[in-house]
Amino acid sequence: MSSVKKDSLLKVFSFKAMGSPCKIHVYLSRQQELHVAQAAIQLVHQLEAKYSRYQSTSILSKMNKDGETTGLDNETIALLNYADIAFHNSDGLFDITTGVLRKAWNFKSQSIPTHELIESLMPYIGWQKIIREGASIIIPKGMQIDFGGIVKEYAADAVASYFLAHNVCHGLVDLGGDIRAIGPHPSGKPWQVGIRNPCTPKAAIAKIELSSGGVATSGNYERFISVNGHRYGHVLNPLTGWPVSGVSSVSVHADTCIVAGTASTIGLLKGPSEGKHWLNDLGVEYVLQEE
Amino acid sequence: MAATKKRTNPMLAALTTSALALPGLNVKADSAPEAASVGYRFYVYQEGDAPVDKLSSGSPERYSIYVNQFQLLAPLNESVSINFNYIQESMSGASPVGTEAGDGGESQLIMSAASIKESRRDVSSTVRWYAENGNLGMSVGVSNENDYDATYGGIDVERHFNKKNTSVKLASSVSSDTLSPTGRVDEQSKQFTQSKQSVSMVASITQLVSAQAMLQTGFGTTLLSGYLTDPYKALEGDVRPESKNQYTWSAGARIFFAAQDAAMHIGYRYYTDDWNINSHAVKLSWYQNIKYDIQLIPSLRYYVQTEAEFYDRYFTTARSDGFFSTDYRLSSYGAISAKLKYVQTLKRFSYTATIEWYDSSASYSYRNISFESPGLVNYVMFTTGLNFNF
């Protein structure tokens, strides 16, 4: 099928998953495709159940609890490989072991932790300390891994791939701001994806026209601690244990949402000048907003 | 704010390559189910009573059938799934044995005594392999009743072409059955036992003609051999040939109506066999989506068949070929059925409920049938089922 007739129907499925409001906009032209959409939504719930750190039954929670796990499934191995590549291509800034710092940083409070507390946690951070061999992983005691910066983006890609594999070629997947185009509108027109302004989060400051690939945004503005006029954003540098500053958000457009998400996180962590430099080098379309 | 144009960068290439290795980004449409599911279905089938005024002997209370069906579908790995099916059926009531001449020459129905109580168990399993552009299934099963045992197996293969717009499916199955009717003995006073075999082949092709329409056509044949007479009807005089060649041709279309958020399925099936029975069946269904989790499917089916060469409502003289039957299923008649199905999909469950009314009569035939078999059945069937996905 090379084209979809004009009377194919745009359906919007709204649901909540991975702690975020999610929306799938998709043009369906056959009754059976409704089942494809249902299965695609199911896919998001399945990934959430598998990798959520809030669910004690998730594979991730078990890995963190047991320390040593053998017989990991292909998908988990592939996610760990991805995290490894991201770590090594970001000079250690993209690190899925950073979550331990949540013990020190509480962004619901209005106080910052002591240097001593941060320093006491630093030995438990560092992807290079995780031991991996084939389908086995050893997470040293006190350390934790967290797919928070990967799985939602991966789910957006997986949903789009699922639709494409079932010949549904026109739509947009939005999992809490992690966006992936299935394909343009049937007319060929791209989707208009708004980039929010940190100061007025409800208004878009820029629009990316999206026909393919994904857009992900890393923001430092949603949660922060303000002490003596200094703003401490929630994005933490795994090398220092302290929030990064200088950039309020980075949105990246890449071939996949997962790569867009990783690039936007690294861009944010690198700070305004090095971040821009790194993103320019990477060769992706991006919008970087300084503080 | 800054923006640049895309160019290749080793870091981006490394990230992208690694991302593309993720299984979620390599979905095959024909892939094994990702999670196991279990399903349970309960059917109630109730035939309408036989007409008392046309009853010559036996009970007018026809069959009630209760069916419990369990199904387990589990992925073994990314490309293989296994399915187990267990069916337990209990039947009670009387069934038509045949018809005979009444005092005034009208045909009268002979029913069995109402004491028939039977149960059937059926266990089957299918292993399915999924590849990039198709799938292959192999299945085996056994079915046991106190007077009937069947062992069956099959193989089917589906292949997609033309960017998955065309699919071809071939299936073949064999069955070997043993009949040992209760209370019947042979010349040596041993249990009367007979067997029959069948071989079936089906080929079908499905073509997507647009985003809204799909066409399908198929041809099938089943060759039966062995003891094809109904062993209970045989007591009252029922002798059928020891072979039967059946041929079917079907054609259908599915059309999606976006504005109504509904789809229409229309299908036709022609059947012919060398017992001289020809039949036509037309079915029309409307799949109405309500929101995205409910589907309501009303459907109507019309069926008409001609009688077997050796069928009559009663026989006063023997036929030269030695075959004869008064089984209503071999008579000329027409049938209308109406069905309403409700499907609701919840987060992990799906629920279905179906009600079907079936009415058969000589007057529903477009042909002029002079004598209707009083054995023709009417029934109501209610089905409810629950599916759970892990």
XYZ file of C-alpha atoms in Angstrom:
681
model
C 0.000 0.000 0.000
C 1.738 3.132 -1.113
C -0.801 5.695 -0.025
C -3.560 6.001 2.483
C -6.801 7.433 1.250
C -8.032 10.680 2.693
C -10.834 9.042 4.625
C -8.508 7.086 6.865
C -9.224 8.153 10.389
C -6.903 9.975 12.770
C -7.271 8.369 16.152
C -5.783 9.684 19.349
C -5.182 7.234 22.162
C -4.485 8.896 25.505
C -3.228 6.864 28.396
C -0.903 7.098 31.344
C 2.268 5.083 31.479
C 5.774 5.434 32.894
C 4.532 8.204 35.157
C 3.590 10.437 32.241
C 0.597 11.335 30.133
C 0.993 9.557 26.806
C -0.648 10.137 23.452
C -0.525 8.167 20.257
C -1.854 9.968 17.195
C -2.316 7.506 14.393
C -4.198 7.207 11.119
C -6.038 3.915 11.029
C -7.659 2.727 7.875
C -8.661 -0.813 8.647
C -10.592 -2.268 11.490
C -7.829 -4.770 12.307
C -5.425 -1.904 12.900
C -7.301 -1.070 16.071
C -5.872 -4.250 17.510
C -2.434 -3.126 16.395
C -2.948 0.115 18.346
C -4.128 -1.788 21.400
C -1.119 -4.089 21.197
C 1.176 -1.065 20.810
C -0.217 0.505 23.994
C 0.198 -2.852 25.704
C 3.845 -2.754 24.642
C 4.380 0.460 26.631
C 2.769 -1.059 29.729
C 4.905 -4.185 29.329
C 8.119 -2.166 29.104
C 7.048 -0.183 32.161
C 6.371 -3.376 34.119
C 9.718 -4.770 33.026
C 11.950 -1.781 33.711
C 10.218 0.469 36.234
C 12.242 1.204 39.349
C 8.970 1.863 41.166
C 7.731 -1.702 40.700
C 9.413 -4.212 42.977
C 8.567 -7.025 40.552
C 10.359 -5.432 37.598
C 13.474 -7.027 36.161
C 15.316 -3.818 36.997
C 14.284 -3.938 40.670
C 15.346 -7.584 40.867
C 18.716 -6.815 39.279
C 19.305 -4.041 41.804
C 18.160 -6.172 44.715
C 20.022 -9.365 43.822
C 23.300 -7.721 42.846
C 24.262 -10.635 40.651
C 21.923 -11.720 37.864
C 22.513 -14.358 35.212
C 20.450 -15.291 32.176
C 19.393 -11.769 31.230
C 17.055 -11.612 28.250
C 18.118 -10.148 24.898
C 16.223 -6.906 25.348
C 17.812 -6.154 28.726
C 21.265 -7.045 27.376
C 20.701 -4.722 24.391
C 19.614 -1.879 26.714
C 22.721 -2.379 28.867
C 24.889 -2.404 25.724
C 23.246 0.831 24.651
C 23.901 2.396 28.058
C 27.527 1.269 27.772
C 27.969 2.906 24.355
C 26.332 6.114 25.650
C 28.629 6.136 28.696
C 31.780 5.736 26.620
C 30.712 8.356 24.076
C 29.935 10.981 26.698
C 33.168 10.882 28.726
C 31.195 9.215 31.496
C 28.440 11.838 31.676
C 25.644 9.559 30.573
C 25.630 7.129 33.437
C 22.716 4.909 34.431
C 24.160 4.433 37.944
C 23.587 8.094 38.904
C 20.258 7.311 40.610
C 21.993 6.618 43.940
C 22.316 10.403 44.321
C 18.578 10.575 44.892
C 19.401 9.525 48.448
C 21.028 12.937 48.904
C 19.019 15.196 46.607
C 15.371 15.684 47.479
C 13.871 18.144 45.021
C 10.669 18.323 47.011
C 12.543 19.939 49.872
C 14.138 23.366 49.734
C 17.498 22.421 51.142
C 20.670 21.110 49.574
C 22.668 18.155 50.884
C 26.065 18.525 52.534
C 29.261 17.920 50.584
C 30.043 15.090 52.995
C 26.824 13.282 52.109
C 27.489 13.625 48.385
C 31.071 12.446 48.794
C 29.893 9.427 50.787
C 27.722 8.382 47.838
C 30.242 8.975 45.058
C 31.948 5.549 45.494
C 28.591 3.990 44.492
C 28.424 5.809 41.187
C 30.198 4.861 37.989
C 29.083 2.581 35.189
C 32.661 1.292 34.815
C 32.236 -0.415 38.227
C 29.414 -2.593 36.917
C 30.688 -6.020 35.874
C 29.111 -7.495 32.763
C 29.787 -10.696 30.929
C 27.387 -11.935 28.257
C 23.992 -12.418 29.850
C 25.272 -11.807 33.381
C 25.642 -8.643 35.419
C 27.082 -7.899 38.831
C 25.941 -4.665 40.463
C 28.264 -4.040 43.420
C 26.584 -3.615 46.806
C 25.242 -0.117 47.338
C 25.072 0.625 43.612
C 21.927 0.808 41.489
C 21.128 1.075 37.837
C 18.193 2.986 36.435
C 16.824 2.965 32.884
C 14.938 6.223 33.564
C 16.751 8.088 30.796
C 16.396 5.322 28.244
C 13.264 3.239 28.513
C 10.567 5.821 27.805
C 12.470 6.913 24.692
C 13.011 3.290 23.698
C 9.289 2.602 24.222
C 8.411 5.462 21.839
C 10.679 3.913 19.192
C 9.332 0.420 19.851
C 5.726 1.599 19.476
C 6.543 3.321 16.169
C 8.385 0.226 14.897
C 5.459 -1.938 15.915
C 3.030 0.187 13.897
C 5.356 0.259 10.886
C 5.774 -3.514 10.996
C 1.982 -3.752 10.770
C 1.747 -1.380 7.817
C 0.477 1.558 9.854
C 2.669 4.319 8.481
C 1.160 7.661 9.547
C 1.260 8.794 13.135
C 3.085 10.296 16.076
C 3.938 8.692 19.400
C 4.295 11.002 22.402
C 5.238 9.320 25.674
C 5.411 12.181 28.119
C 7.358 14.423 25.757
C 9.514 11.678 24.265
C 8.313 11.834 20.714
C 8.721 9.532 17.769
C 7.121 9.904 14.351
C 5.674 6.754 12.813
C 5.436 8.743 9.586
C 4.020 12.078 8.353
C 0.320 12.857 7.938
C -1.182 10.904 4.995
C -0.979 14.123 2.963
C 2.782 14.027 3.440
C 2.737 17.007 5.804
C 5.056 16.696 8.782
C 3.879 16.805 12.391
C 4.481 20.064 14.239
C 6.279 19.330 17.479
C 6.469 22.199 19.930
C 9.562 22.884 22.036
C 8.587 24.399 25.351
C 9.985 27.489 26.940
C 11.300 26.801 30.453
C 9.836 30.074 31.746
C 6.413 29.489 30.294
C 6.249 25.709 30.025
C 2.840 25.716 28.382
C 3.912 27.796 25.395
C 6.120 26.497 22.633
C 9.154 28.580 21.708
C 10.152 26.570 18.719
C 8.597 24.048 16.418
C 10.307 21.068 14.896
C 8.724 19.630 11.788
C 8.780 15.893 12.211
C 8.138 13.324 9.494
C 10.481 10.675 10.734
C 12.765 10.011 13.676
C 12.361 11.139 17.242
C 12.539 14.243 19.385
C 13.438 14.148 23.040
C 13.952 16.965 25.520
C 16.064 17.025 28.650
C 15.106 19.868 30.913
C 16.581 21.165 34.090
C 13.659 23.441 34.831
C 10.870 21.138 35.921
C 12.181 20.452 39.412
C 14.744 22.509 41.282
C 15.854 23.651 44.705
C 16.338 27.366 45.259
C 18.731 28.310 48.054
C 20.018 31.847 48.627
C 19.097 32.794 45.082
C 20.972 29.879 43.544
C 18.977 27.447 41.507
C 19.882 23.769 41.754
C 18.262 21.860 38.881
C 17.421 18.184 39.070
C 19.907 16.988 36.444
C 22.931 15.708 38.336
C 26.468 15.346 37.056
C 27.597 11.783 37.821
C 31.218 12.933 38.032
C 30.597 15.559 40.738
C 27.293 14.540 42.310
C 26.072 18.132 41.907
C 23.411 19.636 39.610
C 24.572 21.006 36.306
C 23.862 24.621 35.471
C 23.866 26.917 32.509
C 21.389 25.048 30.303
C 17.691 24.900 31.059
C 16.747 22.500 28.304
C 17.984 20.700 25.215
C 15.727 19.195 22.570
C 17.252 16.924 19.961
C 15.923 15.441 16.756
C 17.586 12.169 15.752
C 16.725 9.069 13.737
C 15.445 7.392 16.867
C 13.923 8.789 20.051
C 16.358 6.858 22.238
C 19.376 8.491 20.556
C 17.629 11.888 20.701
C 17.096 11.365 24.439
C 20.695 10.380 25.073
C 22.058 13.277 23.013
C 19.812 15.800 24.772
C 20.883 14.504 28.204
C 24.581 14.644 27.305
C 24.134 18.123 25.761
C 22.530 19.350 28.970
C 25.176 17.772 31.199
C 28.008 19.295 29.207
C 26.781 22.841 29.827
C 26.025 25.636 27.343
C 29.235 26.067 25.468
C 30.620 22.531 25.467
C 27.104 21.198 24.984
C 26.563 23.170 21.791
C 29.973 22.170 20.571
C 29.303 18.499 21.262
C 25.831 18.597 19.642
C 27.237 20.391 16.593
C 29.880 17.708 16.296
C 27.279 15.005 16.671
C 25.455 16.489 13.709
C 21.901 16.435 15.020
C 19.201 19.085 14.850
C 18.779 20.587 18.295
C 17.379 23.466 20.299
C 19.446 24.410 23.358
C 18.063 26.941 25.793
C 20.435 28.581 28.190
C 19.401 29.606 31.688
C 19.519 28.515 20.306
C 21.393 26.890 17.505
C 20.775 24.318 14.864
C 22.953 22.412 12.483
C 22.409 20.110 9.563
C 22.920 16.386 9.822
C 26.231 14.797 9.007
C 27.817 11.538 9.970
C 29.655 11.408 13.225
C 31.235 8.287 14.730
C 29.575 8.878 18.110
C 26.163 9.217 16.493
C 26.850 6.147 14.385
C 27.818 4.174 17.508
C 24.688 5.270 19.393
C 22.424 4.640 16.403
C 23.901 1.202 15.701
C 23.489 0.271 19.325
C 19.900 1.608 19.367
C 19.019 -0.345 16.243
C 20.165 -3.540 17.967
C 17.316 -3.146 20.473
C 14.628 -5.751 19.816
C 11.826 -3.171 19.988
C 13.300 -1.438 16.963
C 13.399 -4.656 14.974
C 9.792 -5.729 15.083
C 8.644 -8.327 12.642
C 4.936 -8.292 11.911
C 5.057 -12.050 11.994
C 6.617 -12.439 15.366
C 5.793 -14.793 18.154
C 3.455 -13.363 20.783
C 5.473 -11.363 23.306
C 3.655 -12.576 26.378
C 1.808 -15.689 27.373
C -1.947 -15.589 27.444
C -4.570 -17.877 28.878
C -8.130 -17.965 27.749
C -11.286 -19.586 28.975
C -14.489 -19.897 27.003
C -17.839 -21.302 27.970
C -20.460 -22.212 25.376
C -24.062 -23.153 25.881
C -25.744 -24.684 22.863
C -29.425 -25.436 23.120
C -31.396 -26.971 20.275
C -35.095 -26.254 20.015
C -37.403 -29.197 20.776
C -38.439 -31.533 17.986
C -42.026 -30.998 16.716
C -44.197 -33.294 18.862
C -46.879 -33.547 16.180
C -44.367 -35.054 13.767
C -42.702 -37.349 16.279
C -43.049 -41.060 15.680
C -40.892 -42.303 18.557
C -38.308 -41.147 21.090
C -37.949 -37.928 23.042
C -38.631 -34.426 21.639
C -35.945 -32.870 23.852
C -32.999 -32.262 21.575
C -29.395 -31.630 22.459
C -28.054 -29.306 25.077
C -24.309 -28.955 24.892
C -22.070 -27.263 27.416
C -18.501 -26.614 26.375
C -15.565 -25.534 28.496
C -12.517 -24.473 26.561
C -9.111 -23.564 27.971
C -6.318 -22.188 25.902
C -2.724 -21.384 26.740
C -0.531 -19.538 24.294
C 3.098 -19.074 25.244
C 6.140 -17.771 23.405
C 9.101 -20.161 23.568
C 11.469 -17.570 22.167
C 11.310 -14.638 19.744
C 10.260 -16.767 16.821
C 8.482 -19.812 18.219
C 5.212 -20.062 20.087
C 3.297 -22.997 21.461
C -0.399 -23.271 22.009
C -2.345 -25.798 24.097
C -6.048 -26.236 23.783
C -8.301 -28.293 26.009
C -11.987 -28.740 25.349
C -14.448 -30.525 27.573
C -17.936 -30.939 26.232
C -20.962 -32.485 27.848
C -24.035 -33.274 25.826
C -27.449 -34.411 26.898
C -30.754 -34.868 25.133
C -32.051 -36.793 22.192
C -30.950 -36.678 18.593
C -32.873 -37.453 15.427
C -32.305 -41.008 14.249
C -34.155 -40.688 10.967
C -37.562 -40.232 9.510
C -40.146 -42.711 8.409
C -43.531 -42.729 6.755
C -46.475 -41.872 8.988
C -49.959 -43.334 8.618
C -51.014 -40.697 6.137
C -47.781 -40.898 4.119
C -46.347 -37.815 5.849
C -42.802 -38.106 7.157
C -42.454 -38.729 10.859
C -39.401 -38.153 13.003
C -37.696 -40.936 14.915
C -35.799 -39.526 17.871
C -33.434 -41.362 20.179
C -34.428 -41.851 23.810
C -33.624 -38.801 25.943
C -31.101 -40.649 28.049
C -28.091 -39.775 25.884
C -25.469 -38.249 28.141
C -22.029 -38.002 26.731
C -18.874 -36.138 27.246
C -16.014 -35.400 24.945
C -12.470 -34.337 25.687
C -10.189 -32.835 23.109
C -6.542 -31.987 23.649
C -4.489 -30.334 20.939
C -1.275 -28.424 20.578
C 0.227 -26.247 17.880
C 3.804 -25.114 17.517
C 4.289 -22.087 15.295
C 7.495 -20.697 13.818
C 7.616 -17.069 12.736
C 9.941 -15.676 10.096
C 10.368 -12.294 8.455
C 7.691 -12.907 5.850
C 5.508 -15.666 7.105
C 4.880 -18.407 9.581
C 4.627 -22.189 9.766
C 2.432 -24.146 12.125
C 2.272 -27.826 13.018
C -0.453 -29.277 15.155
C -1.562 -32.565 16.656
C -4.595 -33.474 18.680
C -6.731 -36.253 20.094
C -10.412 -36.296 20.847
C -12.125 -38.939 22.964
C -15.731 -39.852 23.536
C -17.014 -43.143 24.868
C -18.041 -44.113 21.314
C -15.735 -42.039 19.145
C -11.986 -41.457 19.119
C -10.125 -39.209 16.735
C -6.454 -38.471 16.212
C -5.587 -35.573 13.970
C -2.676 -33.496 12.808
C -1.964 -30.702 10.403
C 0.564 -28.374 8.915
C 0.013 -24.872 7.601
C 2.251 -22.285 6.079
C 1.604 -18.618 5.418
C 3.812 -16.435 3.276
C 3.558 -12.681 2.698
C 4.578 -11.045 -0.571
C 4.483 -7.669 -2.179
C 5.325 -5.638 0.963
C 2.882 -7.777 2.925
C -0.008 -6.696 0.742
C -0.441 -10.243 -0.492
C -0.562 -13.325 1.683
C -0.795 -16.923 0.573
C -1.752 -19.655 2.977
C -1.608 -23.413 2.455
C -2.872 -25.875 4.989
C -3.203 -29.602 5.090
C -4.601 -31.880 7.746
C -5.328 -35.549 8.297
C -7.609 -37.285 10.742
C -8.090 -40.906 11.682
C -11.264 -41.729 13.578
C -12.590 -44.849 15.265
C -16.286 -45.347 15.916
C -17.517 -47.833 18.514
C -21.235 -47.112 18.959
C -22.635 -47.945 22.368
C -24.733 -51.097 22.447
C -23.809 -52.278 18.976
C -22.111 -55.616 18.497
C -20.804 -57.364 15.418
C -21.500 -60.929 14.248
C -19.138 -62.317 16.907
C -21.018 -60.374 19.620
C -17.973 -58.120 20.038
C -18.140 -54.333 20.101
C -18.966 -53.101 16.607
C -16.032 -50.932 15.540
C -15.418 -49.021 12.360
C -12.955 -46.418 11.204
C -12.755 -43.486 8.853
C -10.022 -41.234 7.564
C -9.909 -37.792 6.111
C -7.343 -35.681 4.296
C -7.929 -31.943 3.794
C -6.113 -29.310 1.828
C -6.836 -25.600 1.712
C -5.172 -22.851 -0.271
C -6.105 -19.211 0.125
C -4.865 -15.846 -0.998
C -5.487 -12.482 0.639
C -4.854 -9.225 -1.156
C -4.953 -5.710 0.243
C -6.401 -3.626 -2.556
C -6.346 -0.314 -0.732
C -5.952 0.925 2.778
C -9.655 0.280 3.234
C -10.264 -2.959 1.413
C -9.047 -6.496 1.465
C -10.079 -9.394 -0.766
C -9.711 -13.061 -0.051
C -10.382 -16.233 -1.969
C -9.696 -19.853 -1.192
C -10.130 -23.353 -2.470
C -10.355 -26.438 -0.319
C -10.884 -30.123 -0.669
C -11.519 -32.898 1.841
C -11.375 -36.548 0.920
C -13.132 -38.866 3.336
C -12.997 -42.633 3.283
C -14.115 -45.476 5.496
C -17.288 -45.842 7.488
C -19.218 -42.638 6.759
C -22.615 -43.884 7.861
C -23.959 -42.583 11.171
C -23.706 -45.756 13.321
C -26.800 -44.894 15.362
C -28.897 -44.012 12.349
C -27.709 -47.235 10.672
C -29.954 -49.244 12.983
C -32.994 -47.551 11.483
C -31.672 -47.934 7.979
C -28.873 -45.630 6.886
C -26.221 -46.773 4.464
C -23.823 -44.319 2.902
C -20.952 -44.708 0.430
C -17.498 -45.396 1.838
C -15.961 -42.354 0.267
C -16.855 -38.713 -0.042
C -14.974 -36.016 -1.920
C -15.791 -32.491 -0.831
C -14.773 -29.272 -2.558
C -15.223 -25.703 -1.399
C -14.593 -22.331 -2.925
C -14.833 -19.190 -0.891
C -14.508 -15.500 -1.558
C -14.723 -12.548 0.778
C -14.069 -8.890 1.196
C -13.422 -6.653 4.163
C -14.051 -2.980 3.811
C -13.234 -0.375 6.407
C -15.445 2.691 6.771
C -13.418 5.352 8.499
C -16.275 7.783 9.108
C -18.296 5.100 10.891
C -15.167 3.603 12.482
C -16.468 0.250 11.373
C -15.714 -2.538 8.977
C -17.945 -4.706 6.847
C -17.031 -8.300 6.150
C -18.875 -10.032 3.373
C -18.272 -13.627 2.432
C -19.556 -16.331 0.145
C -18.846 -20.058 0.219
C -19.763 -22.694 -2.326
C -19.628 -26.352 -1.417
C -20.101 -29.448 -3.526
C -19.480 -33.140 -2.974
C -19.869 -36.369 -4.860
C -22.930 -37.296 -2.802
C -24.588 -34.603 -4.869
C -24.967 -32.060 -2.087
C -24.344 -28.481 -3.199
C -24.588 -25.565 -0.881
C -24.252 -21.803 -0.886
C -23.561 -19.702 2.178
C -23.513 -15.917 2.383
C -22.421 -14.050 5.469
C -22.503 -10.381 6.250
C -20.883 -8.928 9.378
C -20.517 -5.410 10.661
C -17.614 -4.739 13.030
C -18.485 -1.578 14.895
C -15.783 -0.043 17.039
C -16.948 1.914 20.039
C -14.114 3.946 21.537
C -11.037 1.841 21.211
C -11.829 -0.886 23.651
C -15.259 -2.129 22.626
C -16.382 -3.871 19.488
C -19.932 -4.865 18.633
C -20.349 -7.330 15.779
C -23.782 -8.163 14.434
C -23.818 -10.711 11.629
C -26.311 -12.504 9.414
C -25.797 -15.755 7.551
C -27.921 -17.415 4.923
C -27.367 -21.031 3.931
C -29.036 -23.288 1.437
C -28.263 -26.848 0.360
C -29.559 -29.540 -1.958
C -30.157 -33.063 -0.740
C -27.814 -36.034 -1.112
C -28.474 -38.358 -4.018
C -29.548 -41.134 -1.641
C -31.598 -39.020 0.783
C -35.335 -39.377 1.110
C -37.720 -38.757 3.975
C -38.593 -42.463 3.875
C -38.013 -45.412 1.584
C -40.622 -47.850 0.381
C -38.298 -49.619 -2.056
C -34.580 -50.194 -1.927
C -32.370 -48.053 -4.105
C -30.434 -49.878 -6.800
C -27.060 -48.652 -5.451
C -27.952 -49.878 -1.960
C -27.458 -46.466 -0.311
C -30.168 -44.693 1.618
C -30.490 -42.163 4.429
C -33.207 -40.119 6.112
C -30.728 -37.926 8.028
C -32.050 -34.333 8.028
C -28.492 -33.053 7.506
C -28.542 -34.617 4.038
C -31.941 -33.125 3.124
C -32.676 -30.004 1.104
C -33.190 -26.984 3.318
C -32.283 -23.413 3.996
C -31.066 -21.820 7.220
C -30.825 -18.340 8.620
C -28.694 -17.397 11.547
C -28.246 -14.116 13.348
C -25.401 -13.468 15.725
C -24.376 -10.647 17.978
C -20.895 -10.534 19.452
C -19.519 -8.117 22.048
C -15.790 -7.778 22.640
C -14.276 -5.608 25.324
C -10.560 -5.171 25.749
C -9.328 -4.108 29.160
C -5.728 -3.572 30.194
C -4.915 -7.254 30.612
C -8.223 -8.936 29.955
C -10.426 -9.245 26.982
C -14.001 -10.308 27.395
C -16.315 -11.684 24.713
C -19.974 -12.592 24.742
C -21.873 -13.967 21.768
C -25.457 -14.954 21.199
C -26.538 -16.784 18.082
C -29.977 -17.777 16.837
C -30.140 -20.446 14.176
C -33.272 -21.483 12.349
C -33.457 -24.032 9.550
C -36.438 -24.805 7.386
C -37.285 -26.029 3.901
C -39.132 -22.756 3.357
C -35.862 -20.785 3.681
C -34.541 -22.428 0.558
C -34.856 -20.435 -2.631
C -35.693 -23.727 -4.273
C -39.095 -25.266 -4.030
C -38.811 -28.132 -1.564
C -41.887 -30.325 -1.478
C -41.166 -32.172 1.736
C -39.353 -30.707 4.677
C -37.427 -33.021 6.977
C -39.006 -32.817 10.451
C -35.530 -33.347 11.859
C -34.328 -29.830 10.939
C -32.819 -28.056 13.896
C -33.216 -24.633 15.479
C -30.901 -23.560 18.233
C -29.687 -20.734 20.425
C -26.050 -20.619 21.360
C -24.527 -18.402 24.021
C -20.774 -18.058 24.362
C -18.796 -16.135 26.887
C -15.061 -15.977 27.225
C -12.241 -14.306 29.062
C -8.662 -13.915 27.912
C -5.822 -12.924 30.161
C -2.446 -11.657 28.958
C 0.583 -11.927 31.185
